[in-house]
Amino acid sequence: MARRSFFRRARGDSPAKRIAIHAVLILASIISIYPFLRVISISLRPSNQLLSTSLAIIPPGASLENYRALIFERDFTIWVWNSLIVSAASVLVGLMLAATAAYAFSRWQFPGRRQGLLFLLTTQMIPAGMLLLPICIMVVRLKLFNTYTGMAIAYSVGSVPFSIWILKGYYDTIPRELEEAALVDGASPLGAFWRVVIPLSTPALAIAGLFSFMTAWNDYMMARVMLQKPDMFTWPVGFQKLMDQFQTAWGQFAAASVLVAIPALALFLYSSKWLVSGMTLGGVKG
Amino acid sequence: MTWDVVVRGLGEIGRLLGIVAAVVVVLEIAAYIVLHKLLKCKYSLPLMLLLPALVGVMALIVYPFGFNIYLAFSNMNMFRFKDFSVGLSYGISNFLDVFRSPVLQKVTFFQLLGRTILWTVVNVVCHVLGGLGLALLLNRPMRGKGVYRTLLVVPWALPQVISALAWRGEFHYQYGFVNLLLERLGVQPVPWLSDPKWAFVAVVLVNVWLGIPFMMVVLLGGLQSISQDYYDAAQIDGASGWQQFRSITMPLLKPVLTPAVILGVVWTFNNFNVIYLVTKGGPMEGTDLLVTSMFKAVFEFYRYGFGAAYAMVIFVFLFIFSAVYLRLSGGFKGAWES
């Protein structure tokens, strides 16, 4: 049998090599999940052991006290609700704008098309925070400071360029013949888009939507500047406030993290395959 | 949670969505009348489709960008928020200030630039090497592959704010697990967050930990798309593993690697969350990058005009880098030549 290369998918590895590969992967896996295991562990610590030098994952006298205090004595549910509603709104607004624009970029050659796509790419190079002050001033002038509407508007357009790239890459893979058939059957061009292309592109819409959702859901910077009233805080701002009182709220911060991270983790792991293919669609093609 | 919060939120968002939908419909009708009926424009349909996004991007990206340039030529600061004035001389002094005096209190622009470049290079190199290494290990039939992949993706999947704040706690001198582990290994505890040099090491470690999974998943996808036939043919010709890696794997991985590296560089260069949440740029501005010091200049030191000029300078640096890199690598060429 020919010598098997390390770089091809081979079954013929020697046992020693296989053990070495598993050892490396196990070590890497431990490094990648250990910090989160620690967060879980800290969330279970009773309050008299918050500051401990123990490395045990299940702390002695584990209790759910931190979760109880977090939910009943803090604004945790309000923070999560605020984040949820602002993120959902920004996804819907963003997709309304991006879906048709991406279709135009995918199907028509028009003057300025290339420049338009390049421009969308350039917007990704704007440093974080550069547009924050101007947007803040706009939001203040529109009297939308400290409101859901102001936040949703500010978030929605930030992810539009990225969504357009993802959707365009996906529309490119849908054969034109499908719409042409609809046109022959008497549909208008917009009708063909609405009845043929949109249903076929639900996976891409889901990816783009998920991306913009996560951008808004995880944003700290904009929320920290634009939300001044504690009952408007989104969870990243609320958590940061918990963390500022290191001694007292370390356990509650950990509990809050577990409650937010586990749904996020589940959703992400479930969709990560498509996330990546969506992300590389625009660039890899061709 | 009280019900009126829920009701208020839903009402507000419902109204917003209604307004946006109405504006889109009105825009489309107006565009239809003007472009199609009056001008009989050849491109009226694609332009109509583009219009809503165009208006959104103009209002929330182009206009603020222009406004930022306008602010860069103003003397706006904490004391002059409403009644600031604009003039070329203010602009010149703002842009000169970026280079001639410390950006915040201690560190100068060129130190920050150097540190940001160091930060970006170290991070992206570690992300690519770590990601590639793990992807190569995972790209073979073996037991437990799915489990490994799931576990290895966790740092990317965790909300960044949570990871960053958790790491900040874990770098605590006395109670953080990093020092506790070092002590058990017989190493002196390290003053992670109080010594500028160690604090920089700490934020780099956090960001490397955060960034490897993304590269790993992207590169794994790239590796899986390479046909096995190439390797079979190379084997017949007697190519060694390293030769196969250099002449098959790397060239065929390039279309995936190039955009991933560009995105990685831009994201790392502009990274805010990790630095700001783990160290706040401290101690003694020792971990500030261009972006975090810009944020602090604007929102903590209230130097609005200066901050706007500073933001422009950072943008120009990134833009030039990306333009040169795109030209050299032909990165996104395929995307518009369909």
XYZ file of C-alpha atoms in Angstrom, chain A:
286
model
C 0.000 0.000 0.000
C 1.203 3.475 -0.833
C 2.514 5.665 1.936
C -0.343 7.744 3.338
C 0.133 11.456 3.494
C -0.672 13.452 6.595
C -2.659 15.892 4.529
C -5.105 13.543 2.887
C -8.009 11.786 4.470
C -6.348 8.544 5.330
C -7.392 5.516 7.292
C -3.954 4.024 7.463
C -2.464 6.139 10.260
C -0.308 4.321 12.725
C -1.786 3.936 16.239
C 0.856 6.265 17.715
C -0.028 8.979 15.247
C -3.712 8.543 15.926
C -3.176 8.826 19.662
C -1.095 11.960 19.139
C -3.810 13.552 16.998
C -6.488 12.766 19.565
C -4.268 14.097 22.346
C -3.811 17.417 20.561
C -7.530 17.701 19.836
C -8.508 16.824 23.404
C -6.114 19.445 24.771
C -7.435 22.060 22.348
C -11.032 21.190 23.267
C -10.284 21.590 26.964
C -8.692 24.988 26.353
C -11.681 26.065 24.330
C -14.405 25.084 26.812
C -12.667 25.462 30.178
C -13.381 29.182 30.628
C -17.088 28.587 30.102
C -17.073 25.634 32.512
C -15.556 28.015 35.045
C -18.384 30.481 34.446
C -20.921 27.713 35.127
C -18.994 26.739 38.229
C -18.911 30.309 39.569
C -22.632 30.708 38.938
C -23.267 27.761 41.308
C -21.137 29.081 44.146
C -22.912 30.054 47.331
C -22.321 33.685 48.258
C -19.857 32.926 51.068
C -17.541 31.205 48.580
C -17.627 33.659 45.683
C -13.996 34.498 46.190
C -12.362 31.144 46.401
C -9.133 29.698 45.135
C -10.690 26.339 44.391
C -10.513 24.989 40.858
C -13.286 22.428 41.332
C -15.935 22.633 38.625
C -18.799 21.713 40.965
C -18.216 23.938 44.001
C -18.874 22.586 47.493
C -22.372 23.550 48.619
C -23.465 24.339 45.066
C -26.693 26.325 44.963
C -28.927 28.178 42.559
C -29.037 31.234 44.823
C -27.288 33.433 42.241
C -29.921 32.583 39.622
C -32.729 33.370 42.026
C -31.203 36.712 43.029
C -30.502 37.585 39.412
C -34.018 36.939 38.198
C -35.965 38.354 41.127
C -33.727 41.138 42.398
C -32.190 42.497 39.205
C -33.522 43.729 35.885
C -32.151 40.665 34.093
C -35.376 39.738 32.269
C -35.885 43.347 31.177
C -32.347 43.535 29.780
C -32.854 40.340 27.782
C -36.255 41.492 26.554
C -34.814 44.855 25.462
C -32.048 43.126 23.525
C -34.460 40.679 21.984
C -36.897 43.267 20.727
C -34.273 45.666 19.412
C -32.389 42.876 17.623
C -35.541 41.400 16.092
C -36.667 44.782 14.813
C -33.290 45.575 13.316
C -33.248 42.210 11.502
C -36.662 42.833 9.949
C -35.807 46.365 8.854
C -32.388 45.309 7.553
C -33.760 42.403 5.520
C -36.504 44.572 4.010
C -33.782 46.816 2.622
C -31.214 44.178 1.687
C -33.335 41.508 -0.024
C -34.354 43.554 -3.071
C -31.033 45.395 -3.365
C -29.106 42.114 -3.481
C -31.473 40.913 -6.202
C -30.705 43.974 -8.313
C -26.953 43.380 -7.904
C -27.336 39.725 -8.807
C -29.555 39.963 -11.891
C -28.896 43.235 -13.684
C -25.863 44.881 -15.204
C -26.305 48.595 -14.639
C -23.909 51.518 -14.490
C -22.355 51.765 -11.033
C -22.949 48.107 -10.143
C -19.299 47.271 -9.582
C -18.668 50.502 -7.716
C -21.716 49.801 -5.593
C -20.451 46.380 -4.560
C -16.986 47.775 -3.846
C -18.534 50.559 -1.827
C -20.415 48.039 0.303
C -17.113 46.289 0.948
C -15.483 49.582 1.911
C -18.119 50.272 4.553
C -16.767 47.232 6.410
C -13.484 49.108 6.895
C -15.055 51.951 8.811
C -13.556 51.621 12.279
C -15.893 50.682 15.096
C -17.182 53.811 16.724
C -16.445 56.197 13.866
C -20.122 56.625 12.965
C -21.236 56.387 16.566
C -21.042 60.072 17.445
C -22.753 61.282 14.246
C -25.497 58.644 14.630
C -25.910 59.621 18.274
C -26.319 63.253 17.339
C -28.878 62.308 14.674
C -30.802 60.135 17.112
C -30.810 62.920 19.713
C -32.088 65.409 17.145
C -34.871 63.020 16.105
C -35.762 62.730 19.814
C -35.171 58.972 19.710
C -32.494 58.834 22.395
C -33.135 56.025 24.904
C -35.822 54.405 22.757
C -36.170 51.026 21.081
C -36.837 52.766 17.780
C -33.576 54.702 17.914
C -31.561 51.578 18.696
C -33.273 49.458 16.040
C -32.690 52.105 13.360
C -29.058 52.502 14.362
C -28.438 48.747 14.212
C -30.453 47.839 11.157
C -28.398 49.584 8.517
C -25.034 48.581 9.947
C -25.565 45.010 8.783
C -27.199 45.823 5.443
C -23.942 45.817 3.387
C -22.980 42.411 4.741
C -26.491 41.022 4.169
C -26.460 42.274 0.580
C -23.196 40.412 -0.072
C -24.505 37.167 1.396
C -27.834 37.365 -0.416
C -26.270 38.343 -3.725
C -23.929 35.367 -3.539
C -26.911 33.103 -2.966
C -29.161 34.618 -5.661
C -26.279 34.089 -8.115
C -26.666 30.353 -7.600
C -30.409 30.334 -8.431
C -30.842 29.697 -12.178
C -32.427 32.561 -14.097
C -34.556 30.103 -16.062
C -36.870 29.735 -13.068
C -37.857 33.387 -13.177
C -38.019 33.364 -16.960
C -40.523 30.527 -16.760
C -42.613 32.575 -14.327
C -42.427 35.569 -16.691
C -43.646 33.404 -19.559
C -46.550 32.358 -17.359
C -47.504 36.008 -17.083
C -45.911 37.068 -13.775
C -44.451 40.551 -13.472
C -40.698 40.805 -12.734
C -41.463 41.714 -9.125
C -43.993 38.894 -8.921
C -41.343 36.456 -10.130
C -38.956 37.743 -7.479
C -41.550 37.497 -4.759
C -42.995 34.090 -5.695
C -39.934 32.292 -7.064
C -36.719 33.808 -5.743
C -37.741 34.700 -2.183
C -39.085 31.210 -1.319
C -35.992 29.600 -2.826
C -33.638 31.828 -0.874
C -35.046 31.272 2.606
C -31.751 29.637 3.753
C -29.777 32.708 2.720
C -32.355 35.043 4.270
C -32.042 33.030 7.470
C -28.251 33.325 7.453
C -28.301 37.048 6.766
C -30.987 37.499 9.400
C -29.038 35.501 11.952
C -25.927 37.550 11.286
C -27.677 40.864 11.764
C -29.445 39.499 14.800
C -26.163 38.509 16.391
C -24.554 41.847 15.563
C -27.318 43.718 17.354
C -27.710 41.149 20.130
C -24.009 41.211 21.041
C -23.341 44.905 20.589
C -21.899 46.669 23.585
C -20.510 49.932 22.261
C -23.571 51.539 20.728
C -25.832 50.416 23.559
C -23.471 51.751 26.176
C -23.483 55.210 24.570
C -27.114 55.429 23.504
C -28.921 53.926 26.483
C -28.855 56.027 29.610
C -31.941 54.773 31.450
C -31.335 51.519 33.387
C -34.686 50.042 32.318
C -33.653 50.477 28.664
C -30.339 48.638 29.042
C -29.662 45.725 26.742
C -28.010 42.727 28.351
C -24.388 43.554 27.411
C -24.656 46.894 29.223
C -26.472 45.362 32.170
C -23.879 42.582 32.503
C -21.063 45.073 32.400
C -22.674 46.948 35.283
C -22.921 43.690 37.244
C -19.275 43.005 36.562
C -18.227 46.445 37.800
C -19.176 45.356 41.309
C -16.676 42.490 41.195
C -16.987 41.390 44.802
C -20.739 41.268 45.145
C -22.072 40.410 41.708
C -19.439 38.049 40.266
C -21.738 35.092 40.908
C -24.778 36.827 39.439
C -22.786 37.869 36.405
C -21.839 34.215 35.913
C -25.443 33.071 36.297
C -26.619 35.697 33.824
C -23.928 34.579 31.377
C -25.024 30.976 31.573
C -28.660 31.916 30.951
C -27.793 34.021 27.899
C -24.958 31.909 26.535
C -26.678 28.534 26.462
C -29.462 29.490 24.010
C -26.942 31.472 21.950
C -24.554 28.519 21.951
C -27.273 26.067 20.923
C -28.507 28.271 18.097
C -25.005 28.932 16.889
C -23.842 25.327 16.925
C -27.021 24.296 15.139
C -26.473 26.843 12.385
C -22.681 27.200 12.253
C -22.336 25.100 9.106
C -24.610 27.407 7.141
C -23.180 30.481 8.769
C -19.776 29.746 7.325
C -20.972 28.776 3.894
C -23.006 31.990 3.847
C -20.054 34.011 4.952
C -17.696 32.654 2.310
C -20.255 32.578 -0.502
C -19.480 36.067 -1.741
C -15.735 35.668 -1.664
C -15.164 32.089 -2.690
C -17.263 32.066 -5.785
C -15.489 32.320 -9.125
